[in-house]
Structure formats: C-alpha cells, structure tokens
XYZ file of N, CA and C in Angstrom:
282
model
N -6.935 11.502 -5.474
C -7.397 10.418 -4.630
C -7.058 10.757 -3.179
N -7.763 10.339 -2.397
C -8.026 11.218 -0.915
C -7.762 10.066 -0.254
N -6.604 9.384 0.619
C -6.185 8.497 1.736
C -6.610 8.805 2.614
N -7.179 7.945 3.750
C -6.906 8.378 4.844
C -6.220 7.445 5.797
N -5.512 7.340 6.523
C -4.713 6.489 7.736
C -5.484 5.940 8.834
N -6.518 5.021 8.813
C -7.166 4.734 9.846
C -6.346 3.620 10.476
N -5.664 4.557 11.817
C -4.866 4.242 12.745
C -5.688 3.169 13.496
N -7.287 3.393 14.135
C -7.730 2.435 14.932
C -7.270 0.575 14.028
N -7.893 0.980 12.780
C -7.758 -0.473 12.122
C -6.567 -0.917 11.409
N -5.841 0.049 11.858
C -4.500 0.173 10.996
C -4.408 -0.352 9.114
N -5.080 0.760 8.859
C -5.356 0.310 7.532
C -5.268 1.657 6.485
N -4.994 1.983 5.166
C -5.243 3.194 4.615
C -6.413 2.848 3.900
N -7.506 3.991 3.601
C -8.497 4.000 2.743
C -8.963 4.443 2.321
N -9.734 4.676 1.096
C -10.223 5.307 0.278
C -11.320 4.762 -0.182
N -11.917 5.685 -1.102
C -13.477 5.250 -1.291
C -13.387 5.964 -2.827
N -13.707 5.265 -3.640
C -14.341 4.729 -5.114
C -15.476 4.482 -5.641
N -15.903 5.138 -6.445
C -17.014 4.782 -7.022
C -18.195 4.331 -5.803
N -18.139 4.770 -4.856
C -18.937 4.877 -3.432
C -18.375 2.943 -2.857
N -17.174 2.823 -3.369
C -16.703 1.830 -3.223
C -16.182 1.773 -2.097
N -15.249 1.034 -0.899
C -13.931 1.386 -0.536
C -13.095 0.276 -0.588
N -11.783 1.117 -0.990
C -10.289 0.063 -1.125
C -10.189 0.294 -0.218
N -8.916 -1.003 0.690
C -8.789 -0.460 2.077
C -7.352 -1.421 1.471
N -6.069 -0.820 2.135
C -4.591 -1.977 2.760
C -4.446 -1.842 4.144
N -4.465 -2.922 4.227
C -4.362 -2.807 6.253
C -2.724 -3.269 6.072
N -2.251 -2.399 7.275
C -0.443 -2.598 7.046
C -0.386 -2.610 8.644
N 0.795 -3.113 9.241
C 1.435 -3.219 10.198
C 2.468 -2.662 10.485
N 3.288 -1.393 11.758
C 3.932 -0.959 11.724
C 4.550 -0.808 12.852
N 6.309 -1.442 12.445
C 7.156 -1.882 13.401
C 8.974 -1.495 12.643
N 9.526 -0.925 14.045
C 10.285 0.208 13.981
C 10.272 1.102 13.099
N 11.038 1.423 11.696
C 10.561 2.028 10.808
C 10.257 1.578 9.676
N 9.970 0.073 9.528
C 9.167 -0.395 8.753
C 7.272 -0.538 8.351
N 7.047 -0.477 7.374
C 5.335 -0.652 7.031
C 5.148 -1.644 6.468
N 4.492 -2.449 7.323
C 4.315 -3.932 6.383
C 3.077 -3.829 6.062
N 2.589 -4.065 4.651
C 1.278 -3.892 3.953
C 1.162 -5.511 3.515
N 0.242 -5.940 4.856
C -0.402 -7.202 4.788
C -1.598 -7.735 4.065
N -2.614 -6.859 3.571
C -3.650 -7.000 2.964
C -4.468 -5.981 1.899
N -4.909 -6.605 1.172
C -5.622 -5.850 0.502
C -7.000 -6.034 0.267
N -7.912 -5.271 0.484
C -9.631 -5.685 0.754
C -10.289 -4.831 -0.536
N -10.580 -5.661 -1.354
C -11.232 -5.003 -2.737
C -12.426 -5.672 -2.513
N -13.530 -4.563 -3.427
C -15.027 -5.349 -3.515
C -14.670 -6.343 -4.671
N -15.786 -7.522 -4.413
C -15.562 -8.609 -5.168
C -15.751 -8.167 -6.553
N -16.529 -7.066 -6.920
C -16.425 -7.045 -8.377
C -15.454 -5.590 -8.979
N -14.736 -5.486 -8.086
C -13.155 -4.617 -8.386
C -12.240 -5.380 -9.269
N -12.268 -4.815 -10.516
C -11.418 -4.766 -11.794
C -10.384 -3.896 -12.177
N -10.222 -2.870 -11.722
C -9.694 -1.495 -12.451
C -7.855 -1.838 -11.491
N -7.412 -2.471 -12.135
C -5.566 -2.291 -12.072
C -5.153 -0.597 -11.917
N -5.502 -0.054 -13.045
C -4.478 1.072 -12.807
C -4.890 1.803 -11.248
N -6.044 1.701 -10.777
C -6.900 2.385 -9.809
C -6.193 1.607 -8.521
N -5.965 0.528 -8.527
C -4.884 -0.129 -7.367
C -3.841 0.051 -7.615
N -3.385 0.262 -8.348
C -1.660 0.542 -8.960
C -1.629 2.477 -8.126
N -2.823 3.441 -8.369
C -2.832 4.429 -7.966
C -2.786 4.975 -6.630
N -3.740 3.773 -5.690
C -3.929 3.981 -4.718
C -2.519 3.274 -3.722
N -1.686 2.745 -4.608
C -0.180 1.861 -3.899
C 0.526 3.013 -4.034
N 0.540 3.634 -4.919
C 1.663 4.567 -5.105
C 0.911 5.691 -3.935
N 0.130 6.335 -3.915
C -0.234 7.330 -3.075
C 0.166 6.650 -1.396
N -0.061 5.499 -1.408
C 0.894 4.677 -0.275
C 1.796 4.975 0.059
N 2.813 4.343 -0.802
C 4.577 4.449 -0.716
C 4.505 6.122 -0.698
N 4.124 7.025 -1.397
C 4.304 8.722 -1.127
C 4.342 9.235 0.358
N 3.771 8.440 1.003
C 2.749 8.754 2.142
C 4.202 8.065 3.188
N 4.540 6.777 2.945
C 5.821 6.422 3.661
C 7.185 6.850 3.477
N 6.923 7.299 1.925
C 8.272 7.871 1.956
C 8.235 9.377 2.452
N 7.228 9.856 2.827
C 7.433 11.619 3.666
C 7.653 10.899 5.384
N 7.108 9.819 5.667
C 7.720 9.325 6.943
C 8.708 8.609 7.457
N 9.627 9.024 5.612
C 10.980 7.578 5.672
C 10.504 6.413 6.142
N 9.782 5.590 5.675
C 9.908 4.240 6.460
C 10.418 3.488 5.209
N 10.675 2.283 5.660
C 10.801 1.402 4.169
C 9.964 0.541 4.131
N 9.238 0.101 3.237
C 7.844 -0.732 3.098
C 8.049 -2.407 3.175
N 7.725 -3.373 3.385
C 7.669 -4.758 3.244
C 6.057 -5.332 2.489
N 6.406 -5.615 1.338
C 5.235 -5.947 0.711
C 4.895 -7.332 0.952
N 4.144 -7.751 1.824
C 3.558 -9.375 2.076
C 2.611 -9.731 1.508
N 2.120 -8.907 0.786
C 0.669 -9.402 0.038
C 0.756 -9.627 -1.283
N 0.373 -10.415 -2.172
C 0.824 -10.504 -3.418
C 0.822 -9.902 -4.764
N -0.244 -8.875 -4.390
C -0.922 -7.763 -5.137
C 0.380 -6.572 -4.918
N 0.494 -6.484 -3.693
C 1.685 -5.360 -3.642
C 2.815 -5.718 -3.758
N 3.050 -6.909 -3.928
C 4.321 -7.649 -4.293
C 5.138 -7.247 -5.723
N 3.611 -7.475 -6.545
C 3.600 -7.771 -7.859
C 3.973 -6.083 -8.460
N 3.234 -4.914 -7.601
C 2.977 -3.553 -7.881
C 4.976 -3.375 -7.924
N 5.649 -3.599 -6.946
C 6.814 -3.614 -6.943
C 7.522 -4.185 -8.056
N 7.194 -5.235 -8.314
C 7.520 -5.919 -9.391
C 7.481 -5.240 -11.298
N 6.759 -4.637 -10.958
C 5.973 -3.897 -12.138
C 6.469 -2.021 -11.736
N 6.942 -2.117 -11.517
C 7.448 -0.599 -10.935
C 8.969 -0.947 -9.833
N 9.867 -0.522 -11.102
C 11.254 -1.090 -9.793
C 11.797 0.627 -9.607
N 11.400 1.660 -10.031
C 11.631 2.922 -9.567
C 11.252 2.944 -8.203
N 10.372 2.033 -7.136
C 10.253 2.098 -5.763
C 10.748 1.043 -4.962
N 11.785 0.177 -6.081
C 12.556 -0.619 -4.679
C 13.655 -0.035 -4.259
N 13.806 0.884 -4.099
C 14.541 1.442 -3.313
C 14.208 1.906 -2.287
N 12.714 1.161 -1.736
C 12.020 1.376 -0.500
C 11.964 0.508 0.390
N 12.465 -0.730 -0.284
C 12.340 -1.705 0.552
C 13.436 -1.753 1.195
N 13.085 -3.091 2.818
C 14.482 -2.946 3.251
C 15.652 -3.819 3.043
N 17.067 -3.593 3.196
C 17.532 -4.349 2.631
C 17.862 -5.749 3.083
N 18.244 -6.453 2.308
C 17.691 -8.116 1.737
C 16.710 -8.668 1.477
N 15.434 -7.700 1.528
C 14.384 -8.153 0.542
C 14.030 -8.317 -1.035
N 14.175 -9.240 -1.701
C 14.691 -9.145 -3.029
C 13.273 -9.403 -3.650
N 12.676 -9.190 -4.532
C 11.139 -9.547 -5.353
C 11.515 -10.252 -6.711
C-alpha cells in the first residue's frame, strides 16, 4: 500500500480500488493528531483501514512522534491493537 503525505492538505492518502482513503492529521511539536477520516460512502473493508492506520503509525514512528487519536475510528484501531500504545503520549488513556 503506497501513502503519500499530502502536506498542502495535511492529510495521508491512498487510493483503492480507484478509491481514495484519506486521514487528515494535525501536527504540533512532536505530536500527530489524526483528526479525520474520509472514506467513500460505500467503504466496508475493516482490515483495509486497520492497514492503512498501521502504515500510519510506521510512518510516525520513523519520525518519533507520538500520535493522538481524536477520531473514533482511530481510537477504536488503538483499542483493538494495544502493541501501539506505546505511541501515544503520556496521559492519554483509551
């Protein structure tokens, strides 16, 4: 799966099934706050968002940052995978 960092919209994205996922995140000191998530309305496929989060966090953790998940989708990805809270920062509890 092929990310790319579109800095103008501050967002990562990828393209699916001539689809595109997009997370638009916000980034302040060395935190990444991943505020949104923009799926087509008839986007079903979990493991395929579960794939494209993790290629995320890979992507922050080669830039050390620690992530803040505000969106509830990436909330939940944390939730469901606690091998990556050790990314968050601390006193954020899920």
């Amino acid at each position: 799966m092929e990310i790319k960092d579109n800095e103008f919209s501050r967002q990562f994205e990828t393209i699916v099934d001539d689809k595109m996922l997009s997370i638009e995140y916000s980034a302040q000191e060395r935190k990444l706050f991943l505020t949104r998530v923009n799926l087509p309305d008839d986007f079903d496929n979990e493991e395929l968002l579960s794939e494209f989060i993790k290629n995320i966090l890979d992507i922050a953790e080669e830039k050390r940052l620690r992530v803040v998940p505000t969106h509830p989708k990436v909330a939940a990805f944390f939730k469901k995978n606690p091998k990556y809270k050790e990314m968050l920062p601390p006193g954020i509890r899920l």
